[in-house]
Amino acid sequence: SHAGLANFSAEQVERYRLTSASRALAFASPSFDASILELLLAIGSAGALVVVPTGTYGGTELGELISREGVTVGLITPSVLASLDPADLAGMEVIIAGGEAISADLVAKWTTTPEIGSGRHENRPEPSTGAVERLPDRVQRRFHNAYGPTEATIATNISGPLLPGDRITIGGPVRGMRALVLDDRLNPVPEGVAGELYVGGIQLARGYHARPGLTAERFVADPYGEPGSRLYRTGDVVRWRRDAAGDPAVEYVGRNDFQVKVRGFRIELGEIDAGLTAHDSVDFAVTTGHENAAGTVSLVSYVVAVPGRSIDVTELREYVGQRLPSHMVPSSIMVLDAIPLTPAGKLNRRALPEPVFAGEADFRAPRSPLEHTVAAVFADVLDVERVGVDDSFFALGGNSLLATKVAARLGTETGIDISVQWLFTDATVGGLAARLAEPAGAEALAEAALQVVLPIRETGSATPIFAIHARDGLAWSFTGLARLLPDEQPIYGLQSPAYSDAGYAPASLAEIADRYLSEIRRIQPTGPYRLLGWSLGGVVAHAVATALQAAGEHVEMLALLDSHPGVDPGVFETILRAALVEQGILTEDTDRTVGELGDAELARLHELIPPELLRLPADRLRAVYRTAARSAELIAGHDPGIYQGVVDFFRADVPTPGAPQDGPRAGDWRPYVSGEVAEYAVPATHEEMTTAEALTVIAPHLLARLGITSGQE
C-alpha cells in the first residue's frame, strides 16, 4: 500500500540519517524488491540515485564505481560484499546488508577501519522512543543488517549499527511494524527459544493477487491484534535475543522449510560458514546439504579464497575440525574462483558445481577386478562418489535394508550365490572381495554373522556400546548406528545364542542376561558400561545393568527402545498367532498354543525366509522360534531389580496396526529405576525402531547422554 511505502521511506531517512546530500546506490535488479528500497533511499531524502550499469555484478568494477561516484548509502548482499575491497567503499557512510544471512566475520571485515575501532554503542535511545540509534561522530561508517519479506514492503526488521563482537541479529521491528515469534500453536515463545517469525503492521501487503488460497495460507488472523488485523507467517525460524545495548532483537536461525539434517543432527549451516571464513585464507563460504540416493545427507562447503591467497583444503578441514563438532565438518570442500550470483546479487545456488567427495589421505583405490566390482556396487547403491578398499559399507551410510540390495547386485555381477550375512562380518570392500574370491570359505563368514557377539565396529578408543536384540534375536539392524556415532565409538551387537546353538533353551530372562553379561565382560572387563536394548532387549539390558551395579560396576548409559517390563503373554500370543495365520503357517482353526511349531509348520516358515537374507538350518530355526515365542513369557516371569541412575526411554510414537494394547511408556519403568526416566518420542512403529529414520532421532540423544555435543535442537 502507499501507506506502507511512505512508512518505510520515513523509517530509512530517520534511521540512516539521510539528507539531500546522500547518494544512494541503485544496484539491485528490478525483479528484486530491494530495488524499491534503493529508490526510496533517494526519493525519501531528496538525494541522488547512482544507477549501476547493466552487466556490473560486483568485484573491482562495482567497487571503483562506488568510489568514483561518491556513493554514501546502499544495500549490498553479503555475497556481493564478499567480492568487494573495503578500501573501495571507504566513502560509504551506511552499508545495509540484506537478502542473505550475514556472519560475524563479515561484520568485522566491514566495520574494522581506522575510523571505527574505538567507538561503542553510546547515546542509544530507549526502545520505545522510536529515535535513531547514534554512534560517536568520529565513526564514519555504519553497518546495518536488514531483513524482510516482499509481503511486508521490503524490510520489517533492521539492526542498529553493528560493531565487531556484537551478536548478529536482524534487530527489532521498524516503526509501524510488529514482530512475533510463535510456536506451532501460535503461542509466543520465551526469549532464546526458536519459533517462527510472524510480522504485521502498516507495511503488510493485502495478499497475493488473484490467489485467495495462498493468501489465506500465509496471511493469517492476528490472535493478539485488533479485530480484523492480520500477520504474515514468514517461514523463517528465529529467536528473541538481546543486542549489544541490551535491547530485544531478533536472531535469524534459518528456514523452517529447508532444514539440513546430517547423521540425525539438525545443522545450522551458517555456523559452518562462520567457521570456514574465520580462516585467514577464506573470503567467502557457503555450505549446503547434499543428499544421495541412499538418503544420506553430506555437508558440502563452497569457498572462495582471499585475493592473492590460496586454500589448502586438507588444512582447512583440519582447522574447522578443531572448532566444530565432527558431524559439522564438511565432507567435501569445493574451492571456487568466484561466487556465482543471481541478477538480484544473491548467491546462485543452482550454479554451484556438483560436489566431489574425496577420501582421506590414506585412501586406497581398488586393485583387483573383484575389488573394483564391490566398490562400484557400494558406490551405486549408496550414491557416493568414490569408494576405497578400506571403506566400510555401513560407515558409508549403509544399513541392513540396503545390504540386501548389495547382496543381490553382487550376486548378479559375479554369479556367486551371496548371502547378506557376509556384509555383517566383513563390510569393507577389500574384505568382502576376499570372501568372494574364495566362496567356499564364505560359509564360515555367514556363520560369524550369527554368533552371539556381532562386532559392528571394533575400532575406536571410546567405551563400547553394547546393543541387545529384540525378540527376533538378531542385532543386524543396529549397524545403522555406525554412521551416526563418532568413528571412535566401538559398537557390539548381542544376538540370541539360538542362532549358533540348536540346543539353546533359556529357562528365564535372568539366564539370558547372565549369558550376555559374560560376553560383555569378556570384551570389556571393567566399567563404565554403555548398554542399549530394543523391545525384549531392553528388559535384558536393564537386567544386565542391575547385575553390573550389584557387582560394583558403573553404568553410564542405559537406553531402552520401546521396551516394556511387563508384557502380557496372552496379548503377545494373539499378535504372533495373527502373524502366523497371515503367512499361511497356521490356520484359523489351530487351537493349540503357538510356542512350538510342528515339522510342516517349521518347514513353511523356513521356506518364507529368503536364502539371500538368512541361511539357517531348520534345527536352529526351531530354537530361534522357540526362544522368540517364549520371550513374553520370560519377561512376565522376570522380577526386575532397581537400576540406580538415569534411563533414556525411546517410545514408538506410531501405533502398531492391529496391536490390541497401547505401547510401552516411560512410566512403566519408573518402579524399577531410582533416577529419572527421560522419555523421547520416535516417529516410528515398534517394528521400525532401528530403521535409518528412527536411529537418526535416537542417536543425538545417546550422544547427549554421553556428553558429546549433538547440535540438535
XYZ file of C-alpha atoms in Angstrom:
713
model
C 0.000 0.000 0.000
C 1.032 3.635 -0.367
C 0.906 3.966 3.413
C 3.378 1.097 3.755
C 5.793 2.653 1.274
C 5.547 6.040 2.976
C 6.198 4.475 6.377
C 9.256 2.573 5.172
C 10.628 5.620 3.341
C 10.398 7.713 6.515
C 11.988 4.881 8.519
C 15.031 4.806 6.229
C 15.533 8.573 6.220
C 15.455 8.690 10.009
C 17.425 5.519 10.725
C 20.232 6.123 8.223
C 20.341 9.930 8.768
C 19.799 10.650 5.100
C 19.925 14.187 3.685
C 19.724 15.803 0.292
C 23.481 15.250 0.063
C 23.037 11.474 0.296
C 23.944 9.441 -2.769
C 22.178 6.070 -2.863
C 23.292 3.032 -4.824
C 20.839 1.558 -7.367
C 22.380 -1.886 -7.808
C 19.557 -4.417 -7.352
C 17.739 -5.981 -10.261
C 14.201 -4.619 -10.811
C 12.995 -8.176 -10.096
C 14.355 -7.845 -6.544
C 12.214 -5.818 -4.133
C 15.393 -4.221 -2.793
C 15.322 -2.044 -5.934
C 12.357 -0.223 -4.357
C 14.337 0.153 -1.134
C 17.102 1.851 -3.142
C 14.646 4.143 -4.902
C 13.162 5.210 -1.563
C 16.627 5.961 -0.182
C 16.948 8.685 -2.806
C 13.356 9.890 -3.083
C 12.774 9.989 0.657
C 15.869 12.101 1.254
C 15.628 14.199 -1.937
C 19.132 12.924 -2.652
C 20.776 11.360 -5.695
C 20.423 7.849 -7.107
C 23.578 6.353 -8.630
C 22.476 3.717 -11.146
C 24.894 0.844 -11.677
C 25.294 -0.034 -15.398
C 23.838 -3.291 -16.663
C 26.374 -6.111 -16.516
C 28.143 -4.941 -13.359
C 27.615 -7.622 -10.721
C 30.292 -6.893 -8.134
C 34.044 -7.086 -7.688
C 36.530 -4.370 -8.618
C 34.246 -2.829 -11.240
C 31.478 -2.163 -8.716
C 33.924 -1.003 -6.053
C 35.518 1.527 -8.396
C 32.099 2.868 -9.400
C 31.057 3.340 -5.756
C 34.287 5.208 -5.043
C 34.207 7.293 -8.237
C 30.561 8.351 -7.842
C 30.830 9.109 -4.136
C 28.082 6.702 -3.060
C 27.214 7.232 0.603
C 24.495 4.660 1.273
C 23.384 1.377 -0.250
C 22.116 -2.136 0.242
C 24.632 -4.801 -0.762
C 24.026 -8.522 -0.349
C 26.630 -10.492 1.647
C 27.568 -12.455 -1.490
C 28.463 -9.225 -3.318
C 30.195 -7.751 -0.265
C 32.485 -10.764 -0.283
C 33.675 -9.704 -3.757
C 34.491 -6.106 -2.749
C 37.503 -4.454 -1.137
C 36.648 -2.339 1.951
C 39.123 0.297 0.743
C 36.952 0.978 -2.324
C 33.964 1.674 -0.093
C 35.773 3.962 2.346
C 33.455 6.845 1.450
C 30.235 4.968 2.207
C 28.616 6.215 5.394
C 25.965 3.470 5.586
C 26.181 -0.114 4.365
C 22.968 -2.139 4.595
C 23.429 -5.908 4.365
C 20.312 -7.751 3.269
C 18.864 -10.561 1.220
C 21.035 -13.221 2.892
C 22.288 -14.106 6.361
C 25.467 -12.383 7.499
C 28.315 -13.666 9.656
C 30.361 -12.145 12.446
C 33.404 -12.191 10.159
C 31.542 -10.131 7.568
C 30.668 -7.540 10.203
C 34.279 -7.411 11.382
C 35.563 -7.029 7.827
C 33.300 -4.088 7.009
C 33.416 -2.230 10.312
C 37.049 -2.630 11.382
C 38.539 0.576 9.940
C 40.768 3.295 11.435
C 37.670 5.436 11.953
C 35.639 2.770 13.707
C 37.966 0.911 16.009
C 37.344 2.887 19.210
C 33.612 3.560 19.175
C 30.957 1.685 21.125
C 27.232 1.952 21.352
C 26.909 5.268 23.161
C 23.827 7.505 23.224
C 21.396 4.717 22.338
C 17.721 5.687 22.747
C 15.133 3.864 24.773
C 13.465 1.231 22.540
C 10.039 2.844 22.987
C 11.006 6.294 21.662
C 11.499 5.277 18.040
C 14.548 7.559 17.845
C 17.537 6.696 15.725
C 20.453 4.897 17.341
C 23.590 7.043 17.269
C 27.275 6.261 17.301
C 30.032 8.740 18.162
C 30.562 11.358 15.455
C 34.056 10.048 14.741
C 32.581 6.791 13.461
C 32.160 7.387 9.730
C 30.575 4.136 8.555
C 27.510 2.396 9.949
C 26.798 -1.237 9.118
C 23.190 -2.452 9.458
C 21.621 -5.862 8.971
C 18.189 -5.647 7.308
C 15.550 -8.330 6.977
C 12.147 -8.519 5.408
C 9.842 -10.468 3.122
C 8.423 -8.841 -0.016
C 4.969 -9.426 1.505
C 5.732 -6.758 4.116
C 7.152 -3.977 1.938
C 10.822 -4.824 1.686
C 12.140 -4.679 5.279
C 10.422 -5.289 8.604
C 13.467 -5.520 10.891
C 16.720 -3.566 10.844
C 19.539 -3.885 13.332
C 21.278 -0.969 14.956
C 24.813 -0.179 13.771
C 26.864 -3.334 14.290
C 30.445 -3.437 15.520
C 32.932 -6.330 15.745
C 31.978 -8.736 18.527
C 28.291 -7.809 18.540
C 25.673 -10.562 18.494
C 24.411 -10.844 14.925
C 20.703 -10.050 14.854
C 18.214 -8.543 12.433
C 17.195 -6.082 15.129
C 13.716 -5.186 16.203
C 10.736 -4.270 14.010
C 10.814 -0.949 12.170
C 8.366 1.838 13.017
C 4.754 0.882 12.421
C 5.512 -2.866 12.373
C 5.238 -5.784 14.815
C 7.297 -8.955 15.092
C 6.038 -12.047 16.927
C 7.918 -15.296 17.491
C 5.339 -18.077 17.864
C 5.307 -21.839 18.277
C 3.255 -24.333 16.255
C 0.124 -23.409 18.232
C 0.638 -19.650 17.752
C 1.788 -19.180 21.340
C 4.644 -16.709 21.968
C 7.910 -18.470 22.847
C 10.275 -17.316 25.609
C 13.438 -15.391 24.892
C 16.135 -17.659 23.490
C 13.680 -20.312 22.232
C 13.325 -20.807 18.489
C 9.970 -20.274 16.801
C 8.521 -19.000 13.552
C 8.579 -15.270 12.819
C 5.245 -13.578 12.116
C 5.149 -9.911 11.085
C 2.307 -7.410 10.984
C 1.641 -3.690 10.770
C 1.225 -0.867 8.319
C 3.622 -2.293 5.718
C 1.857 -5.633 5.386
C 0.607 -6.398 1.890
C -3.060 -7.103 1.237
C -2.301 -10.568 -0.136
C -1.359 -12.317 -3.370
C -3.097 -11.061 -6.497
C -5.837 -13.480 -7.621
C -4.518 -16.173 -5.217
C -7.068 -16.327 -2.385
C -5.993 -19.802 -1.254
C -2.324 -18.880 -0.921
C -3.288 -15.579 0.694
C -5.340 -17.388 3.336
C -2.459 -19.794 3.989
C 0.243 -17.177 4.549
C -1.714 -14.095 5.748
C -3.358 -15.281 8.959
C -5.554 -13.666 11.593
C -3.576 -11.918 14.329
C -4.611 -13.581 17.619
C -3.024 -10.723 19.582
C -4.069 -7.723 17.476
C -7.140 -5.647 16.811
C -10.164 -7.409 15.282
C -9.563 -7.922 11.585
C -5.784 -7.449 11.799
C -3.509 -9.974 10.147
C 0.007 -11.381 10.375
C 2.250 -12.745 7.655
C 3.901 -16.067 8.533
C 7.409 -15.770 7.139
C 8.524 -19.408 7.312
C 11.725 -18.217 8.998
C 12.907 -19.714 12.288
C 14.173 -17.055 14.704
C 14.575 -16.406 18.417
C 14.476 -13.327 20.625
C 17.873 -12.235 21.919
C 19.446 -9.118 23.410
C 21.658 -6.927 21.239
C 24.831 -5.140 22.366
C 22.746 -2.418 24.039
C 20.587 -4.949 25.873
C 17.529 -4.269 23.731
C 15.266 -7.056 22.421
C 16.304 -8.127 18.933
C 15.522 -10.992 16.588
C 18.213 -13.563 15.788
C 17.773 -15.387 12.484
C 18.194 -19.180 12.682
C 17.122 -20.485 9.284
C 14.225 -21.556 7.098
C 11.675 -23.988 8.518
C 11.095 -25.443 5.054
C 14.805 -26.068 4.400
C 16.419 -27.737 7.382
C 19.502 -29.828 6.861
C 19.920 -32.914 8.990
C 23.173 -34.835 8.945
C 23.559 -38.106 10.890
C 20.443 -37.132 12.850
C 21.725 -33.688 13.841
C 19.918 -30.524 12.810
C 22.652 -28.354 11.375
C 22.726 -24.577 11.271
C 24.769 -24.160 8.123
C 25.727 -20.597 8.992
C 27.838 -21.895 11.878
C 29.902 -23.925 9.419
C 30.244 -20.936 7.104
C 31.433 -18.837 10.046
C 33.996 -21.492 10.982
C 35.344 -21.562 7.431
C 35.547 -17.790 6.960
C 37.395 -17.468 10.273
C 40.380 -18.971 8.434
C 42.627 -16.230 7.103
C 42.683 -17.662 3.572
C 38.890 -17.861 3.132
C 36.999 -14.797 1.922
C 33.586 -16.411 1.376
C 31.919 -19.697 2.275
C 28.521 -21.272 1.833
C 27.520 -24.760 2.960
C 24.726 -26.937 1.593
C 23.314 -30.387 2.325
C 23.810 -32.923 -0.488
C 21.538 -35.976 -0.362
C 22.483 -39.156 -2.194
C 20.192 -41.909 -3.457
C 20.571 -43.829 -0.192
C 19.069 -40.881 1.684
C 22.370 -39.980 3.346
C 22.944 -36.221 3.628
C 26.510 -34.918 3.420
C 27.756 -31.401 4.072
C 29.342 -29.648 1.102
C 31.074 -26.278 1.515
C 31.969 -23.924 -1.329
C 34.741 -21.437 -0.558
C 36.441 -18.516 -2.299
C 39.983 -17.519 -1.378
C 41.088 -14.119 -0.144
C 42.608 -12.254 -3.132
C 46.253 -13.179 -3.520
C 45.973 -16.305 -1.375
C 45.257 -19.983 -1.990
C 43.269 -22.534 0.017
C 44.702 -25.840 1.213
C 41.573 -27.977 1.529
C 43.134 -30.558 3.865
C 44.476 -27.876 6.185
C 41.150 -26.018 6.101
C 39.205 -29.154 7.033
C 41.543 -29.753 9.983
C 41.135 -26.116 11.023
C 37.344 -26.381 11.030
C 37.521 -29.762 12.778
C 39.236 -28.107 15.742
C 36.390 -25.599 16.099
C 33.245 -27.554 15.283
C 31.776 -30.939 16.295
C 32.746 -33.786 13.967
C 29.270 -34.018 12.425
C 29.587 -30.370 11.280
C 32.861 -30.813 9.407
C 32.127 -30.726 5.652
C 32.527 -33.990 3.767
C 33.544 -32.011 0.696
C 35.129 -28.556 0.368
C 34.941 -27.103 -3.134
C 37.202 -24.150 -3.987
C 35.613 -21.650 -6.395
C 37.270 -18.874 -8.358
C 34.281 -16.576 -7.863
C 30.854 -16.529 -6.224
C 28.037 -17.313 -8.680
C 25.381 -14.615 -8.355
C 21.799 -14.160 -9.473
C 20.754 -10.895 -11.173
C 19.486 -9.814 -7.741
C 23.004 -10.096 -6.353
C 22.239 -13.138 -4.204
C 24.116 -16.414 -4.200
C 23.037 -18.510 -7.196
C 22.777 -21.929 -5.577
C 21.801 -23.582 -8.837
C 25.128 -22.543 -10.347
C 27.177 -24.272 -7.634
C 29.053 -27.232 -9.140
C 28.314 -30.829 -8.203
C 30.381 -31.816 -5.161
C 33.315 -34.172 -5.372
C 33.738 -36.375 -2.307
C 37.379 -37.214 -1.857
C 38.575 -39.787 0.623
C 41.069 -39.184 3.362
C 44.780 -39.035 2.709
C 45.081 -42.786 3.314
C 42.531 -43.646 0.628
C 43.417 -46.867 -1.204
C 41.869 -47.418 -4.600
C 40.523 -50.866 -5.581
C 43.209 -53.095 -7.084
C 41.723 -56.366 -8.295
C 38.708 -56.809 -10.600
C 36.654 -58.115 -7.670
C 37.523 -55.093 -5.523
C 36.525 -52.798 -8.396
C 33.208 -54.654 -8.694
C 32.438 -54.458 -4.972
C 33.430 -50.777 -4.823
C 31.269 -49.970 -7.843
C 28.239 -51.692 -6.308
C 28.768 -49.894 -2.980
C 29.083 -46.556 -4.792
C 25.968 -47.161 -6.880
C 23.711 -48.392 -4.068
C 24.851 -45.646 -1.680
C 25.261 -42.978 -4.388
C 28.723 -41.922 -3.250
C 31.444 -40.566 -5.493
C 34.372 -42.781 -4.565
C 34.803 -45.972 -2.550
C 38.157 -47.359 -1.482
C 39.455 -50.745 -0.421
C 39.214 -49.924 3.292
C 35.804 -48.254 3.185
C 33.056 -49.976 5.179
C 29.579 -50.313 3.723
C 27.944 -49.286 6.987
C 30.289 -46.367 7.670
C 29.404 -45.009 4.222
C 25.716 -44.907 5.163
C 24.574 -48.458 4.505
C 22.032 -50.323 6.605
C 20.515 -53.796 6.757
C 17.908 -52.965 4.096
C 20.470 -51.631 1.620
C 22.690 -54.629 2.394
C 20.112 -56.868 0.712
C 20.401 -54.739 -2.444
C 24.184 -55.077 -2.388
C 23.974 -58.848 -1.992
C 21.556 -59.122 -4.909
C 23.640 -56.841 -7.144
C 26.892 -58.615 -6.351
C 25.247 -61.973 -6.980
C 24.174 -60.775 -10.441
C 27.575 -59.223 -11.200
C 29.715 -62.167 -10.068
C 27.460 -65.189 -10.478
C 28.231 -66.154 -6.874
C 25.432 -67.125 -4.501
C 25.877 -64.357 -1.933
C 24.205 -64.023 1.457
C 23.641 -60.654 3.116
C 25.141 -62.233 6.240
C 28.582 -61.767 4.694
C 28.317 -57.987 4.975
C 27.710 -58.051 8.706
C 31.086 -59.559 9.493
C 33.304 -58.070 6.790
C 31.758 -54.917 5.374
C 34.858 -53.400 3.753
C 35.466 -53.564 0.019
C 38.716 -55.477 0.451
C 37.306 -57.911 2.986
C 34.172 -58.725 1.018
C 36.143 -59.091 -2.214
C 38.453 -61.572 -0.495
C 35.428 -63.659 0.550
C 34.076 -63.558 -2.985
C 37.425 -64.827 -4.253
C 37.055 -67.881 -2.006
C 33.311 -68.642 -1.896
C 33.985 -71.984 -0.226
C 35.179 -70.132 2.868
C 32.260 -67.749 2.798
C 30.042 -70.122 4.792
C 32.313 -69.546 7.774
C 31.743 -65.843 7.254
C 27.978 -66.381 7.198
C 28.234 -68.319 10.450
C 30.199 -65.480 12.016
C 27.249 -63.127 11.386
C 25.125 -65.350 13.638
C 27.431 -65.563 16.639
C 26.370 -64.155 19.992
C 28.628 -61.115 19.594
C 28.314 -59.155 16.351
C 31.216 -56.673 16.115
C 29.574 -53.782 14.274
C 32.626 -51.588 14.888
C 35.575 -52.948 16.861
C 37.902 -49.965 16.434
C 37.917 -46.772 18.467
C 39.162 -45.642 21.857
C 35.774 -44.780 23.413
C 33.882 -47.004 25.843
C 31.949 -49.579 23.752
C 28.187 -49.586 23.326
C 26.536 -52.994 23.670
C 23.215 -53.220 21.806
C 20.863 -56.104 22.668
C 18.437 -57.557 20.123
C 14.637 -57.583 20.003
C 12.619 -60.815 20.006
C 13.920 -61.910 16.571
C 17.311 -62.390 18.203
C 19.423 -60.540 15.578
C 21.404 -57.336 16.088
C 21.908 -56.623 12.387
C 19.659 -53.562 12.392
C 21.937 -51.792 14.881
C 24.533 -51.458 12.110
C 22.798 -48.189 11.195
C 24.386 -46.637 14.288
C 27.822 -46.855 12.664
C 27.238 -43.782 10.509
C 25.517 -41.817 13.284
C 28.023 -42.240 16.093
C 31.630 -40.966 16.072
C 34.311 -43.116 14.464
C 35.913 -43.542 17.887
C 32.799 -45.284 19.243
C 33.009 -49.124 19.203
C 29.645 -50.862 18.806
C 28.875 -54.510 19.567
C 25.580 -56.233 18.912
C 24.415 -59.096 21.124
C 22.402 -61.854 19.400
C 20.423 -64.852 20.547
C 22.642 -67.941 21.132
C 19.852 -69.906 19.423
C 21.322 -68.857 16.053
C 24.580 -70.656 16.798
C 23.349 -73.374 19.180
C 20.337 -75.517 18.239
C 20.047 -76.710 21.847
C 19.682 -73.249 23.336
C 16.588 -73.064 25.564
C 16.883 -70.463 28.363
C 14.682 -71.127 31.380
C 14.475 -67.477 32.449
C 15.283 -63.955 31.337
C 17.937 -63.825 34.047
C 19.677 -66.726 32.297
C 19.768 -64.726 29.061
C 21.139 -61.698 30.922
C 23.860 -63.791 32.576
C 24.982 -65.153 29.189
C 25.211 -61.683 27.678
C 26.901 -60.301 30.769
C 29.694 -62.870 30.404
C 30.173 -61.868 26.746
C 30.224 -58.159 27.633
C 32.801 -58.625 30.393
C 34.926 -60.778 28.122
C 35.205 -57.799 25.759
C 35.254 -55.120 28.456
C 36.271 -56.461 31.887
C 35.593 -53.244 33.823
C 33.294 -50.244 33.605
C 31.960 -47.793 32.842
C 29.425 -49.604 30.652
C 27.095 -48.392 27.926
C 24.002 -50.504 27.241
C 21.149 -50.294 24.756
C 18.249 -52.659 24.209
C 15.239 -52.827 21.913
C 11.954 -54.476 22.946
C 12.924 -57.754 24.691
C 16.496 -56.477 24.567
C 15.553 -53.502 26.718
C 14.421 -55.763 29.544
C 17.599 -57.798 29.154
C 19.747 -54.624 29.098
C 18.076 -53.446 32.321
C 18.810 -56.835 33.925
C 22.450 -56.675 32.774
C 22.774 -53.121 34.111
C 21.430 -54.018 37.566
C 23.725 -57.058 37.696
C 26.730 -54.870 36.850
C 25.780 -52.359 39.532
C 25.349 -55.174 42.051
C 28.926 -56.178 41.232
C 30.101 -52.629 41.987
C 30.483 -51.525 38.366
C 29.460 -48.142 36.929
C 26.863 -47.999 34.126
C 26.928 -44.612 32.413
C 24.242 -45.235 29.792
C 21.120 -47.393 29.727
C 18.901 -46.757 26.709
C 15.652 -48.657 26.155
C 13.960 -48.697 22.741
C 10.186 -49.192 23.103
C 10.651 -51.836 25.755
C 8.078 -52.967 28.324
C 8.995 -54.578 31.685
C 5.674 -56.436 31.970
C 4.426 -57.820 28.665
C 1.157 -59.779 28.793
C 1.936 -63.244 27.318
C -1.669 -63.614 26.175
C -1.532 -60.385 24.176
C 1.762 -61.381 22.604
C 0.391 -64.800 21.644
C -2.569 -63.110 19.945
C -0.229 -60.944 17.868
C 2.054 -63.881 16.997
C -0.863 -66.148 16.084
C -2.310 -63.495 13.742
C 1.071 -63.143 12.012
C 1.434 -66.913 11.551
C -2.070 -67.203 10.114
C -1.401 -64.308 7.734
C 1.751 -66.068 6.467
C -0.119 -69.330 5.974
C 1.909 -71.155 8.626
C -1.130 -71.762 10.848
C -4.819 -71.876 10.057
C -7.656 -70.034 11.755
C -8.859 -73.203 13.479
C -5.499 -74.082 15.066
C -6.438 -74.394 18.730
C -3.111 -75.037 20.441
C -0.579 -72.521 21.715
C 1.972 -71.191 19.277
C 5.050 -71.731 21.447
C 6.091 -74.691 19.261
C 5.688 -75.406 15.555
C 5.178 -78.789 14.005
C 7.591 -80.078 11.373
C 5.382 -78.997 8.455
C 4.790 -75.590 10.004
C 8.502 -75.114 10.641
C 9.251 -76.120 7.043
C 6.771 -73.487 5.814
C 8.464 -70.832 7.979
C 11.844 -71.922 6.619
C 10.592 -71.511 3.045
C 9.450 -67.963 3.740
C 12.965 -66.779 4.700
C 14.822 -65.584 1.564
C 18.106 -67.533 1.325
C 19.996 -64.410 0.274
C 18.890 -62.788 3.544
C 19.424 -65.575 6.067
C 20.803 -69.074 5.764
C 19.887 -71.124 8.795
C 19.489 -74.886 9.276
C 15.979 -75.987 10.232
C 17.031 -77.269 13.657
C 18.460 -73.896 14.617
C 15.431 -72.110 13.205
C 13.332 -74.149 15.624
C 15.481 -72.975 18.552
C 15.277 -69.366 17.364
C 11.492 -69.560 17.015
C 11.047 -71.258 20.377
C 13.075 -68.583 22.179
C 11.307 -65.731 20.382
C 7.855 -67.224 21.017
C 8.616 -67.547 24.739
C 10.037 -64.003 25.078
C 6.809 -62.549 26.513
C 6.554 -65.460 28.957
C 10.161 -64.908 30.053
C 9.541 -61.185 30.584
C 6.337 -61.856 32.539
C 8.201 -64.240 34.837
C 11.075 -61.826 35.421
C 11.350 -59.740 38.581
C 13.380 -56.648 37.602
C 15.807 -55.105 40.050
C 16.183 -51.383 40.720
C 18.544 -49.534 38.395
C 20.458 -46.685 40.028
C 20.703 -43.843 37.529
C 19.082 -42.185 34.533
C 17.340 -44.239 31.843
C 16.778 -42.913 28.316
C 13.490 -44.332 27.080
C 12.602 -44.091 23.381
C 8.899 -44.537 22.702
C 7.472 -45.598 19.342
C 5.142 -42.712 18.558
C 3.278 -44.502 15.744
C 0.819 -47.216 16.875
C 1.387 -50.713 15.528
C -1.563 -51.601 13.268
C -3.742 -54.274 14.849
C -1.978 -54.174 18.219
C -4.554 -54.907 20.965
C -2.922 -52.647 23.559
C -1.060 -49.375 23.848
C 2.710 -49.444 23.578
C 5.126 -49.048 26.490
C 5.637 -45.717 28.245
C 8.366 -44.298 30.452
C 6.080 -44.615 33.449
C 6.148 -48.399 33.098
C 9.837 -48.329 34.068
C 9.730 -45.874 36.965
C 9.139 -48.584 39.625
C 12.423 -50.177 38.513
C 14.582 -47.033 38.259
C 15.757 -44.898 41.161
C 16.660 -41.939 38.948
C 14.988 -40.116 36.082
C 13.382 -41.908 33.130
C 13.791 -39.457 30.230
C 11.243 -40.175 27.510
C 11.693 -39.330 23.816
C 9.091 -39.867 21.096
C 10.341 -41.507 17.897
C 8.173 -41.170 14.744
C 8.095 -44.905 14.080
C 6.179 -48.076 14.927
C 7.613 -50.622 17.340
C 8.960 -52.685 14.430
C 10.628 -49.607 12.892
C 12.654 -48.533 15.932
C 16.007 -49.419 14.345
C 15.338 -48.177 10.834
C 17.639 -45.477 9.479
C 14.966 -42.827 10.050
C 14.356 -43.829 13.673
C 18.047 -44.092 14.527
C 18.666 -40.551 13.271
C 16.263 -39.400 16.000
C 17.734 -41.667 18.677
C 21.471 -41.139 18.096
C 21.668 -37.440 19.110
C 20.099 -38.239 22.477
C 22.616 -41.032 23.043
C 25.472 -38.639 22.299
C 23.974 -36.026 24.598
C 23.818 -38.601 27.391
C 27.488 -39.354 26.807
C 28.423 -35.667 26.911
C 29.030 -35.281 23.180
C 27.507 -32.096 21.734
C 24.843 -33.029 19.191
C 23.938 -29.658 17.689
C 20.332 -30.742 17.503
C 17.600 -28.501 18.833
